[in-house]
Every structure is written in C-alpha cells, then in structure tokens.
PDB file of C-alpha atoms and ligand atoms in Angstrom:
ATOM      1  CA  MET A 241     -12.395 -11.143 -11.082  1.00 96.00           C
ATOM      2  CA  VAL A 242     -11.492 -11.220  -7.266  1.00 98.00           C
ATOM      3  CA  LEU A 243      -7.792 -11.618  -6.765  1.00 98.00           C
ATOM      4  CA  LEU A 244      -7.298 -11.084  -2.930  1.00 98.00           C
ATOM      5  CA  LYS A 245      -9.930 -12.382  -0.570  1.00 98.00           C
ATOM      6  CA  VAL A 246      -9.766 -12.071   3.063  1.00 98.00           C
ATOM      7  CA  GLU A 247     -11.364 -14.229   5.001  1.00 98.00           C
ATOM      8  CA  LYS A 248     -12.402 -14.011   8.886  1.00 98.00           C
ATOM      9  CA  LEU A 249      -8.778 -12.759   9.124  1.00 98.00           C
ATOM     10  CA  THR A 250      -7.747 -12.422  13.027  1.00 98.00           C
ATOM     11  CA  LYS A 251      -5.024 -11.227  14.237  1.00 98.00           C
ATOM     12  CA  LYS A 252      -3.879 -10.859  17.864  1.00 98.00           C
ATOM     13  CA  PHE A 253      -1.346  -9.181  20.326  1.00 98.00           C
ATOM     14  CA  GLY A 254      -1.478 -10.947  23.416  1.00 96.00           C
ATOM     15  CA  GLY A 255      -5.163 -10.019  24.977  1.00 96.00           C
ATOM     16  CA  LEU A 256      -5.682  -6.825  21.871  1.00 98.00           C
ATOM     17  CA  ILE A 257      -7.339  -7.840  18.991  1.00 98.00           C
ATOM     18  CA  ALA A 258      -6.005  -5.665  16.208  1.00 98.00           C
ATOM     19  CA  ASN A 259      -7.776  -7.703  13.335  1.00 98.00           C
ATOM     20  CA  ASN A 260     -10.421  -9.345  14.300  1.00 98.00           C
ATOM     21  CA  ASN A 261     -13.060 -11.687  11.790  1.00 98.00           C
ATOM     22  CA  ILE A 262     -11.938  -9.472   8.784  1.00 98.00           C
ATOM     23  CA  ASP A 263     -13.453 -10.323   5.491  1.00 98.00           C
ATOM     24  CA  MET A 264     -12.479  -7.742   2.193  1.00 98.00           C
ATOM     25  CA  GLU A 265     -12.695  -9.205  -1.359  1.00 98.00           C
ATOM     26  CA  VAL A 266     -10.096  -6.790  -3.465  1.00 98.00           C
ATOM     27  CA  HIS A 267     -11.190  -7.371  -7.075  1.00 98.00           C
ATOM     28  CA  LYS A 268      -8.381  -6.918 -10.322  1.00 98.00           C
ATOM     29  CA  GLY A 269      -8.154  -3.283 -11.150  1.00 98.00           C
ATOM     30  CA  MET A 270      -9.193  -1.248  -8.031  1.00 98.00           C
ATOM     31  CA  ILE A 271      -8.421   1.075  -5.571  1.00 98.00           C
ATOM     32  CA  LEU A 272      -9.539   0.028  -2.704  1.00 98.00           C
ATOM     33  CA  GLY A 273      -8.990   2.734  -0.059  1.00 98.00           C
ATOM     34  CA  LEU A 274      -8.409   2.051   3.558  1.00 97.00           C
ATOM     35  CA  ILE A 275      -9.510   3.361   5.965  1.00 96.00           C
ATOM     36  CA  GLY A 276      -9.867   4.207   9.942  1.00 95.00           C
ATOM     37  CA  PRO A 277      -9.121   6.171  13.030  1.00 94.00           C
ATOM     38  CA  ASN A 278      -5.216   5.526  14.730  1.00 94.00           C
ATOM     39  CA  GLY A 279      -5.229   2.161  15.803  1.00 96.00           C
ATOM     40  CA  ALA A 280      -6.820   0.749  13.850  1.00 97.00           C
ATOM     41  CA  GLY A 281      -5.663  -2.057  12.688  1.00 98.00           C
ATOM     42  CA  LYS A 282      -4.598  -1.124   8.662  1.00 98.00           C
ATOM     43  CA  THR A 283      -0.975  -1.770   9.576  1.00 97.00           C
ATOM     44  CA  THR A 284      -1.642  -4.542  11.273  1.00 98.00           C
ATOM     45  CA  PHE A 285      -3.678  -5.700   8.422  1.00 98.00           C
ATOM     46  CA  PHE A 286      -0.930  -4.818   6.048  1.00 98.00           C
ATOM     47  CA  ASN A 287       1.850  -7.360   8.190  1.00 98.00           C
ATOM     48  CA  CYS A 288      -0.409  -9.467   8.391  1.00 98.00           C
ATOM     49  CA  ILE A 289      -1.234 -10.232   4.113  1.00 98.00           C
ATOM     50  CA  ASN A 290       2.605 -10.395   3.399  1.00 96.00           C
ATOM     51  CA  GLY A 291       3.377 -12.594   5.613  1.00 97.00           C
ATOM     52  CA  ILE A 292       5.574  -9.791   8.615  1.00 97.00           C
ATOM     53  CA  TYR A 293       2.173 -11.327  10.976  1.00 97.00           C
ATOM     54  CA  LYS A 294       1.601 -14.743  11.369  1.00 97.00           C
ATOM     55  CA  ILE A 295      -2.358 -14.825  11.619  1.00 98.00           C
ATOM     56  CA  ASN A 296      -4.163 -16.416  14.674  1.00 98.00           C
ATOM     57  CA  GLY A 297      -6.761 -17.481  12.126  1.00 98.00           C
ATOM     58  CA  GLY A 298      -9.136 -16.968   9.076  1.00 98.00           C
ATOM     59  CA  LYS A 299      -7.594 -16.997   5.602  1.00 98.00           C
ATOM     60  CA  ILE A 300      -6.075 -15.024   2.840  1.00 98.00           C
ATOM     61  CA  LEU A 301      -6.614 -16.294  -0.595  1.00 98.00           C
ATOM     62  CA  PHE A 302      -4.713 -14.536  -3.776  1.00 98.00           C
ATOM     63  CA  GLU A 303      -5.295 -16.048  -6.619  1.00 97.00           C
ATOM     64  CA  ASN A 304      -7.141 -19.105  -4.852  1.00 96.00           C
ATOM     65  CA  LYS A 305      -4.178 -19.579  -3.620  1.00 96.00           C
ATOM     66  CA  ASN A 306      -4.436 -19.773   0.395  1.00 96.00           C
ATOM     67  CA  ILE A 307      -1.219 -17.565   1.343  1.00 97.00           C
ATOM     68  CA  ALA A 308      -1.745 -17.138   4.770  1.00 97.00           C
ATOM     69  CA  GLY A 309       1.439 -18.623   6.282  1.00 94.00           C
ATOM     70  CA  LEU A 310       3.847 -17.572   3.712  1.00 97.00           C
ATOM     71  CA  SER A 311       7.399 -15.826   4.225  1.00 97.00           C
ATOM     72  CA  THR A 312       7.367 -12.398   3.637  1.00 96.00           C
ATOM     73  CA  ASP A 313       9.680 -13.126   0.132  1.00 95.00           C
ATOM     74  CA  ARG A 314       7.157 -15.809  -0.993  1.00 96.00           C
ATOM     75  CA  VAL A 315       4.582 -13.059  -0.206  1.00 98.00           C
ATOM     76  CA  CYS A 316       6.587 -10.916  -2.636  1.00 97.00           C
ATOM     77  CA  LYS A 317       7.467 -13.792  -5.111  1.00 97.00           C
ATOM     78  CA  TYR A 318       3.172 -14.007  -5.546  1.00 97.00           C
ATOM     79  CA  GLY A 319       2.881 -10.701  -6.431  1.00 97.00           C
ATOM     80  CA  ILE A 320       1.980  -8.632  -3.122  1.00 98.00           C
ATOM     81  CA  THR A 321       4.593  -6.270  -1.635  1.00 97.00           C
ATOM     82  CA  ARG A 322       3.499  -3.766   0.625  1.00 96.00           C
ATOM     83  CA  THR A 323       5.475   0.296   1.248  1.00 95.00           C
ATOM     84  CA  PHE A 324       5.881   1.408   4.731  1.00 93.00           C
ATOM     85  CA  GLN A 325       4.655   4.230   6.797  1.00 89.00           C
ATOM     86  CA  VAL A 326       7.258   4.932   8.020  1.00 87.00           C
ATOM     87  CA  VAL A 327      10.270   5.355   5.155  1.00 85.00           C
ATOM     88  CA  LYS A 328      13.554   4.314   6.734  1.00 84.00           C
ATOM     89  CA  PRO A 329      15.734   3.797   4.345  1.00 81.00           C
ATOM     90  CA  ALA A 330      19.197   2.712   4.081  1.00 82.00           C
ATOM     91  CA  GLU A 331      21.153   6.090   4.469  1.00 84.00           C
ATOM     92  CA  ASN A 332      24.658   5.033   2.418  1.00 91.00           C
ATOM     93  CA  ILE A 333      23.649   3.617  -0.603  1.00 95.00           C
ATOM     94  CA  THR A 334      22.466   5.134  -3.871  1.00 97.00           C
ATOM     95  CA  VAL A 335      19.208   5.151  -5.166  1.00 97.00           C
ATOM     96  CA  LEU A 336      20.063   3.263  -7.880  1.00 98.00           C
ATOM     97  CA  ASP A 337      20.914   0.842  -5.400  1.00 97.00           C
ATOM     98  CA  TYR A 338      18.052   0.779  -3.184  1.00 97.00           C
ATOM     99  CA  VAL A 339      15.496   0.691  -6.171  1.00 97.00           C
ATOM    100  CA  MET A 340      17.243  -2.483  -6.961  1.00 97.00           C
ATOM    101  CA  SER A 341      16.666  -4.148  -4.029  1.00 96.00           C
ATOM    102  CA  GLY A 342      13.408  -4.862  -5.269  1.00 96.00           C
ATOM    103  CA  ALA A 343      14.372  -5.459  -8.409  1.00 97.00           C
ATOM    104  CA  PHE A 344      15.958  -8.588  -6.728  1.00 96.00           C
ATOM    105  CA  CYS A 345      12.863 -10.689  -6.002  1.00 94.00           C
ATOM    106  CA  ARG A 346      12.541 -11.738  -9.515  1.00 95.00           C
ATOM    107  CA  THR A 347      16.041 -11.758 -10.093  1.00 95.00           C
ATOM    108  CA  TRP A 348      19.723 -12.261  -9.519  1.00 94.00           C
ATOM    109  CA  ASN A 349      21.031 -10.839 -13.156  1.00 97.00           C
ATOM    110  CA  THR A 350      22.848  -7.620 -11.998  1.00 97.00           C
ATOM    111  CA  SER A 351      21.970  -5.540 -15.530  1.00 98.00           C
ATOM    112  CA  LYS A 352      18.304  -6.964 -15.669  1.00 98.00           C
ATOM    113  CA  ALA A 353      17.947  -5.956 -12.000  1.00 98.00           C
ATOM    114  CA  ARG A 354      19.449  -2.655 -12.902  1.00 98.00           C
ATOM    115  CA  LYS A 355      17.538  -1.949 -15.997  1.00 98.00           C
ATOM    116  CA  THR A 356      14.170  -3.043 -13.899  1.00 98.00           C
ATOM    117  CA  ALA A 357      15.283  -0.362 -11.381  1.00 98.00           C
ATOM    118  CA  LEU A 358      15.999   2.049 -13.902  1.00 98.00           C
ATOM    119  CA  GLU A 359      12.424   1.747 -16.482  1.00 98.00           C
ATOM    120  CA  MET A 360      10.885   1.969 -12.874  1.00 98.00           C
ATOM    121  CA  LEU A 361      12.614   5.463 -11.054  1.00 98.00           C
ATOM    122  CA  ASP A 362      11.589   7.009 -15.436  1.00 97.00           C
ATOM    123  CA  PHE A 363       8.319   5.500 -14.252  1.00 97.00           C
ATOM    124  CA  VAL A 364       7.334   6.823 -10.739  1.00 96.00           C
ATOM    125  CA  GLY A 365       9.041  10.571 -11.904  1.00 94.00           C
ATOM    126  CA  PHE A 366       9.392  13.268  -9.215  1.00 90.00           C
ATOM    127  CA  ASP A 367      12.961  13.149 -11.740  1.00 93.00           C
ATOM    128  CA  LEU A 368      13.754  10.411  -9.572  1.00 96.00           C
ATOM    129  CA  TYR A 369      16.108   9.020 -13.406  1.00 97.00           C
ATOM    130  CA  GLY A 370      17.537  11.897 -12.439  1.00 97.00           C
ATOM    131  CA  LYS A 371      18.754  11.876  -8.507  1.00 97.00           C
ATOM    132  CA  ARG A 372      19.818   7.873  -8.966  1.00 98.00           C
ATOM    133  CA  ASP A 373      23.133   8.448  -7.791  1.00 98.00           C
ATOM    134  CA  PHE A 374      22.060  10.360  -4.726  1.00 97.00           C
ATOM    135  CA  LEU A 375      22.594   8.900  -1.811  1.00 97.00           C
ATOM    136  CA  THR A 376      19.534   8.011  -0.001  1.00 96.00           C
ATOM    137  CA  LYS A 377      20.001  10.341   2.693  1.00 94.00           C
ATOM    138  CA  GLN A 378      20.394  13.890   0.174  1.00 95.00           C
ATOM    139  CA  LEU A 379      16.273  12.972  -0.214  1.00 94.00           C
ATOM    140  CA  THR A 380      13.757  15.080   0.666  1.00 92.00           C
ATOM    141  CA  LEU A 381      10.411  12.561   1.755  1.00 90.00           C
ATOM    142  CA  SER A 382       8.750  12.611  -1.219  1.00 90.00           C
ATOM    143  CA  ASP A 383      11.302  11.450  -2.802  1.00 93.00           C
ATOM    144  CA  LYS A 384      12.014   8.951  -0.003  1.00 94.00           C
ATOM    145  CA  LYS A 385       8.433   7.959  -0.291  1.00 92.00           C
ATOM    146  CA  ALA A 386       8.659   7.916  -4.734  1.00 94.00           C
ATOM    147  CA  ILE A 387      11.979   5.832  -4.524  1.00 95.00           C
ATOM    148  CA  GLN A 388      10.336   3.474  -1.987  1.00 95.00           C
ATOM    149  CA  ILE A 389       6.926   2.384  -4.375  1.00 96.00           C
ATOM    150  CA  ALA A 390       9.958   2.830  -7.436  1.00 97.00           C
ATOM    151  CA  SER A 391      11.447   0.079  -5.017  1.00 97.00           C
ATOM    152  CA  THR A 392       8.300  -1.930  -4.414  1.00 97.00           C
ATOM    153  CA  LEU A 393       7.004  -2.069  -8.422  1.00 98.00           C
ATOM    154  CA  ALA A 394      10.388  -2.969  -8.985  1.00 98.00           C
ATOM    155  CA  THR A 395       9.676  -6.239  -7.157  1.00 98.00           C
ATOM    156  CA  ARG A 396       6.609  -6.478 -10.323  1.00 98.00           C
ATOM    157  CA  PRO A 397       3.500  -6.732  -8.110  1.00 98.00           C
ATOM    158  CA  LYS A 398      -0.386  -7.707  -9.057  1.00 98.00           C
ATOM    159  CA  ILE A 399      -1.115  -5.842  -5.554  1.00 98.00           C
ATOM    160  CA  LEU A 400       0.623  -2.596  -4.283  1.00 98.00           C
ATOM    161  CA  MET A 401       0.209  -1.538  -0.772  1.00 98.00           C
ATOM    162  CA  LEU A 402       0.616   1.595   0.169  1.00 97.00           C
ATOM    163  CA  ASP A 403       0.946   2.569   4.005  1.00 96.00           C
ATOM    164  CA  GLU A 404      -0.306   6.153   4.264  1.00 93.00           C
ATOM    165  CA  ALA A 405       1.899   7.573   0.877  1.00 89.00           C
ATOM    166  CA  MET A 406       1.135  10.711   1.147  1.00 84.00           C
ATOM    167  CA  ALA A 407       1.200  11.754   4.672  1.00 85.00           C
ATOM    168  CA  GLY A 408       3.358  14.759   5.876  1.00 84.00           C
ATOM    169  CA  LEU A 409       3.867  15.488   2.134  1.00 86.00           C
ATOM    170  CA  THR A 410       2.829  19.262   0.568  1.00 89.00           C
ATOM    171  CA  LYS A 411      -0.445  20.272  -2.014  1.00 90.00           C
ATOM    172  CA  ASN A 412       0.921  20.508  -4.718  1.00 91.00           C
ATOM    173  CA  GLU A 413       3.555  16.962  -3.814  1.00 89.00           C
ATOM    174  CA  GLN A 414      -0.049  15.118  -2.697  1.00 90.00           C
ATOM    175  CA  GLN A 415      -1.271  15.762  -6.776  1.00 91.00           C
ATOM    176  CA  ASP A 416       0.889  14.836  -8.115  1.00 91.00           C
ATOM    177  CA  ALA A 417       1.219  10.872  -5.810  1.00 90.00           C
ATOM    178  CA  ILE A 418      -3.222  10.785  -6.793  1.00 93.00           C
ATOM    179  CA  LYS A 419      -1.479  11.283  -9.918  1.00 95.00           C
ATOM    180  CA  LEU A 420       1.829   8.241  -9.856  1.00 95.00           C
ATOM    181  CA  ILE A 421      -1.230   6.295  -8.156  1.00 96.00           C
ATOM    182  CA  LYS A 422      -3.066   6.188 -11.187  1.00 97.00           C
ATOM    183  CA  LYS A 423      -0.542   5.540 -13.356  1.00 97.00           C
ATOM    184  CA  ILE A 424       0.349   2.432 -11.570  1.00 98.00           C
ATOM    185  CA  ARG A 425      -3.247   1.059 -11.136  1.00 98.00           C
ATOM    186  CA  ASP A 426      -3.438   2.229 -15.116  1.00 98.00           C
ATOM    187  CA  SER A 427      -0.387  -0.523 -15.607  1.00 97.00           C
ATOM    188  CA  GLY A 428      -2.733  -2.646 -14.565  1.00 98.00           C
ATOM    189  CA  VAL A 429      -1.303  -2.875 -10.398  1.00 98.00           C
ATOM    190  CA  THR A 430      -3.870  -3.403  -7.853  1.00 98.00           C
ATOM    191  CA  LEU A 431      -3.846  -1.178  -5.185  1.00 98.00           C
ATOM    192  CA  ILE A 432      -4.950  -0.711  -1.361  1.00 98.00           C
ATOM    193  CA  VAL A 433      -4.412   2.440  -0.105  1.00 97.00           C
ATOM    194  CA  VAL A 434      -4.389   3.832   3.892  1.00 97.00           C
ATOM    195  CA  GLU A 435      -4.579   7.640   3.588  1.00 93.00           C
ATOM    196  CA  HIS A 436      -5.819   9.473   6.549  1.00 88.00           C
ATOM    197  CA  VAL A 437      -6.757  12.635   3.750  1.00 86.00           C
ATOM    198  CA  MET A 438     -10.055  11.625   3.296  1.00 85.00           C
ATOM    199  CA  GLU A 439     -10.270  14.202  -0.094  1.00 84.00           C
ATOM    200  CA  ILE A 440      -7.222  11.803  -1.480  1.00 89.00           C
ATOM    201  CA  VAL A 441      -9.058   8.872  -0.503  1.00 92.00           C
ATOM    202  CA  MET A 442     -13.050   9.589  -1.408  1.00 90.00           C
ATOM    203  CA  SER A 443     -11.193  11.112  -4.939  1.00 89.00           C
ATOM    204  CA  ILE A 444      -9.264   8.191  -5.745  1.00 96.00           C
ATOM    205  CA  ALA A 445     -10.679   4.554  -4.282  1.00 97.00           C
ATOM    206  CA  ASP A 446     -13.457   2.325  -6.316  1.00 98.00           C
ATOM    207  CA  LYS A 447     -13.930   0.794  -2.755  1.00 97.00           C
ATOM    208  CA  ILE A 448     -13.037   1.662   0.882  1.00 97.00           C
ATOM    209  CA  VAL A 449     -13.179  -0.618   3.566  1.00 98.00           C
ATOM    210  CA  VAL A 450     -13.343   1.759   7.309  1.00 97.00           C
ATOM    211  CA  LEU A 451     -12.082  -0.523  10.275  1.00 97.00           C
ATOM    212  CA  ASN A 452     -12.324   0.427  13.464  1.00 96.00           C
ATOM    213  CA  SER A 453     -10.090  -1.276  16.886  1.00 97.00           C
ATOM    214  CA  GLY A 454      -9.569  -4.272  14.516  1.00 98.00           C
ATOM    215  CA  ILE A 455     -13.148  -4.867  12.852  1.00 98.00           C
ATOM    216  CA  LYS A 456     -13.931  -4.002   9.298  1.00 98.00           C
ATOM    217  CA  ILE A 457     -17.744  -1.255  10.247  1.00 97.00           C
ATOM    218  CA  ALA A 458     -18.244  -0.687   6.546  1.00 97.00           C
ATOM    219  CA  ASP A 459     -17.150  -1.619   2.858  1.00 98.00           C
ATOM    220  CA  ASP A 460     -18.787   0.092   0.345  1.00 97.00           C
ATOM    221  CA  VAL A 461     -18.116   2.836  -2.690  1.00 97.00           C
ATOM    222  CA  PRO A 462     -16.858   6.064  -1.274  1.00 96.00           C
ATOM    223  CA  GLU A 463     -20.474   7.806  -1.669  1.00 94.00           C
ATOM    224  CA  LYS A 464     -22.554   5.233   0.361  1.00 96.00           C
ATOM    225  CA  VAL A 465     -19.066   4.906   3.160  1.00 95.00           C
ATOM    226  CA  ALA A 466     -18.729   9.092   3.347  1.00 92.00           C
ATOM    227  CA  ASN A 467     -22.798   8.925   4.449  1.00 91.00           C
ATOM    228  CA  ASP A 468     -22.557   5.617   6.844  1.00 93.00           C
ATOM    229  CA  PRO A 469     -23.547   7.330  10.382  1.00 92.00           C
ATOM    230  CA  GLU A 470     -21.662   4.268  12.418  1.00 92.00           C
ATOM    231  CA  VAL A 471     -18.024   5.696  10.231  1.00 93.00           C
ATOM    232  CA  ILE A 472     -18.858   9.189  10.404  1.00 91.00           C
ATOM    233  CA  ASN A 473     -19.252   8.162  14.311  1.00 90.00           C
ATOM    234  CA  ALA A 474     -16.027   6.896  14.518  1.00 88.00           C
ATOM    235  CA  TYR A 475     -13.390   8.891  11.700  1.00 86.00           C
ATOM    236  CA  LEU A 476     -14.890  11.149   9.619  1.00 77.00           C
ATOM    237  CA  GLY A 477     -16.494  13.685  11.828  1.00 73.00           C
ATOM    238  CA  GLY A 478     -16.930  16.307   9.941  1.00 60.00           C
ATOM    239  CA  PHE A 479     -15.619  15.441   6.938  1.00 67.00           C
ATOM    240  CA  ASP A 480     -18.641  16.297   3.827  1.00 67.00           C
ATOM    241  CA  TYR A 481     -18.385  14.395   0.716  1.00 68.00           C
ATOM    242  CA  ALA A 482     -20.860  16.226  -1.207  1.00 66.00           C
ATOM    243  CA  LYS A 483     -18.464  19.869  -0.448  1.00 66.00           C
ATOM    244  CA  ASP A 484     -15.574  17.838  -0.760  1.00 62.00           C
ATOM    245  CA  ASN A 485     -16.009  16.514  -4.253  1.00 60.00           C
TER     246      ASN A 485
HETATM  247  N1  ATP B 255       4.064  -5.517  16.955  1.00 72.44           N
HETATM  248  C1  ATP B 255       2.811  -5.280  18.030  1.00 72.44           C
HETATM  249  N2  ATP B 255       2.929  -5.261  19.300  1.00 72.44           N
HETATM  250  C2  ATP B 255       1.521  -4.593  20.137  1.00 72.44           C
HETATM  251  N3  ATP B 255       0.953  -4.246  19.879  1.00 72.44           N
HETATM  252  C3  ATP B 255       0.851  -4.103  18.267  1.00 72.44           C
HETATM  253  C4  ATP B 255       2.316  -4.525  17.722  1.00 72.44           C
HETATM  254  N4  ATP B 255       1.726  -3.940  16.044  1.00 72.44           N
HETATM  255  C5  ATP B 255       0.353  -3.127  16.198  1.00 72.44           C
HETATM  256  N5  ATP B 255      -0.301  -3.105  17.393  1.00 72.44           N
HETATM  257  C6  ATP B 255      -1.349  -2.035  18.307  1.00 72.44           C
HETATM  258  O1  ATP B 255      -2.430  -3.018  17.338  1.00 72.44           O
HETATM  259  C7  ATP B 255      -2.999  -1.912  17.333  1.00 72.44           C
HETATM  260  C8  ATP B 255      -3.616  -1.365  16.077  1.00 72.44           C
HETATM  261  O2  ATP B 255      -1.961  -1.222  15.738  1.00 72.44           O
HETATM  262  P1  ATP B 255      -2.159  -0.592  14.074  1.00 72.44           P
HETATM  263  O3  ATP B 255      -0.251   0.509  13.572  1.00 72.44           O
HETATM  264  O4  ATP B 255      -2.515  -1.749  12.955  1.00 72.44           O
HETATM  265  O5  ATP B 255      -3.141   0.514  13.967  1.00 72.44           O
HETATM  266  P2  ATP B 255      -2.748   1.549  11.878  1.00 72.44           P
HETATM  267  O6  ATP B 255      -4.540   1.542  12.066  1.00 72.44           O
HETATM  268  O7  ATP B 255      -2.336   1.386  11.628  1.00 72.44           O
HETATM  269  O8  ATP B 255      -2.428   2.790  13.117  1.00 72.44           O
HETATM  270  P3  ATP B 255      -2.294   4.056  12.302  1.00 72.44           P
HETATM  271  O9  ATP B 255      -3.418   4.578  11.963  1.00 72.44           O
HETATM  272  O10 ATP B 255      -1.650   4.745  13.412  1.00 72.44           O
HETATM  273  O11 ATP B 255      -0.930   4.031  11.896  1.00 72.44           O
HETATM  274  C9  ATP B 255      -2.799  -1.139  17.990  1.00 72.44           C
HETATM  275  O12 ATP B 255      -2.847  -1.162  19.308  1.00 72.44           O
HETATM  276  C10 ATP B 255      -1.466  -0.809  18.351  1.00 72.44           C
HETATM  277  O13 ATP B 255      -0.859  -0.228  19.024  1.00 72.44           O
HETATM  278 MG1   MG B 256      -0.322   2.204  10.329  1.00 72.44          MG
END
C-alpha cells in the first residue's frame, strides 16, 4: 500500500533547484534509503515533506490527501515526523521533558504525555530510561540522537524521516542504531532514512532513492542501485555491494 506519494516535487532557492521534479512512492512498512552527495537535496526534501519549506510545485499525497502547504504541526498530526541532521536539543531541560515535547503533538494532558515519553525512552534503549532526569547537555552525541528519535516517536508517527541519524557514531553505536531502526519498522512505522554510510543503508533499506543536484537519478532495490553506473559515477565510487554484503 502506498502511504506517501510525491509527484513532481520542486523546491527552488532563487536560481538553485534543490529538488527538481521529484517523484517518489513510499510503501507502508518499508525502510526507504535516501542517498546522494552533499548538497543533493536530501534535507531539503525532508523540509518540504514536513512543511518547513513551501514547495514551488508538485504534490505530496499522504494517504491520498495532498498535504503540501500544511504547517509542520499539521503534518505531524497527520503522522509524518522527522529528526534533524544537526542535533541541538535545548540544553537546560531534562531528557524526559524533551521527549514529552513530542508527545504533546497528541495530547495536552501532562500525565499522558509523561507516560508516552517514558514508554518511548524505554523502547529506544541506550539506557535512556535510566537517564530520564539528566539534562540534555549531559548526554553524549549518540544519546542526543537517540532522544531525538524517542521524541519523534512520541508524536506517534506513521512515517519517520531520519536525517543522518548515524553520522558521528562509533561502529558499535551504529550497530545499535541499525537494530533500533529495524525495531521501529517492526513496530509498524514506515521509515525514510538519509544516510551516508553505504554499508548501513544498503543493508537496511528495502528500496533506495538517489538524488544528485536535486534530481532523482535512481529508485530501485539496493543491489540494482549499487550497480547503476550513473549512481556509481555520481556518488558510490568505491562501494562494492557484493563485497560489503
Ligand atoms: N535555506 C536554504 N537557502 C538557500 N539554499 C539552500 C537552503 N537549504 C539548502 N540549500 C541549498 O540546497 C542544496 C541542497 O541542500 P540540502 O541541505 O538539501 O542537501 P543534502 O543532500 O541534505 O546535503 P548533505 O548531505 O550535505 O546534508 C544545496 O546546494 C544547499 O546549499
Ligand atoms: Mg542534509
């Protein structure tokens, strides 16, 4: 079932076309990997989908409704949430309060929001539940990334968009993050994952979309994308799918 269908999405910054006529289908339950070189338009695409940017053209159909032009909080209420590439939580709030801020997307009842937040801290792992009274500034980068995921999950998304959730993590932390992404998928959430570490994206994605200079240059299963000459030329370079999988 197609959950999100993007048609001819275009976003311009002056003369620069950051997203150029992008078509994309996201099926319920999948992990879609969104890859491409720096400046390809991946983060812009997330900003367009979740209403941070007004698009210049095209449609964003979520469960057959055009959500283009809606505000970020409306898009969140419909069920699409995202994390940010640069993690900067407010520093002087506790982990629990930070995650509760996500839960307030669905309720203004504080005890209900607290219950959801605690559930999500437990779900995400990384011993965040035990760190719920820490201030966010006391956390490591991987914990900051994890509380961001907990907070987005507290909004009860149908689609979660992760923008480089694993950048800057150690190999061991990356393995934990992969397990978490699969666990989120198994809980019924569809994921769009922007990721530069090819071994990771190739191993978790059901489908990969490649952007280059704002244009979609490939949209297929990982093994096909990994062997696509245009993708290799634009982005993959030395990545060897056969060797690394
Ligand atoms: N708010 C903005 N104003 C002007 N130009 C922007 C803005 N946001 C992004 N751009 C430009 O749009 C293009 C796409 O940027 P974007 O951040 O979407 O790329 P990306 O694929 O996420 O790259 P990276 O892998 O480095 O995160 C770049 O040329 C960038 O400089
Ligand atoms: Mg980006």
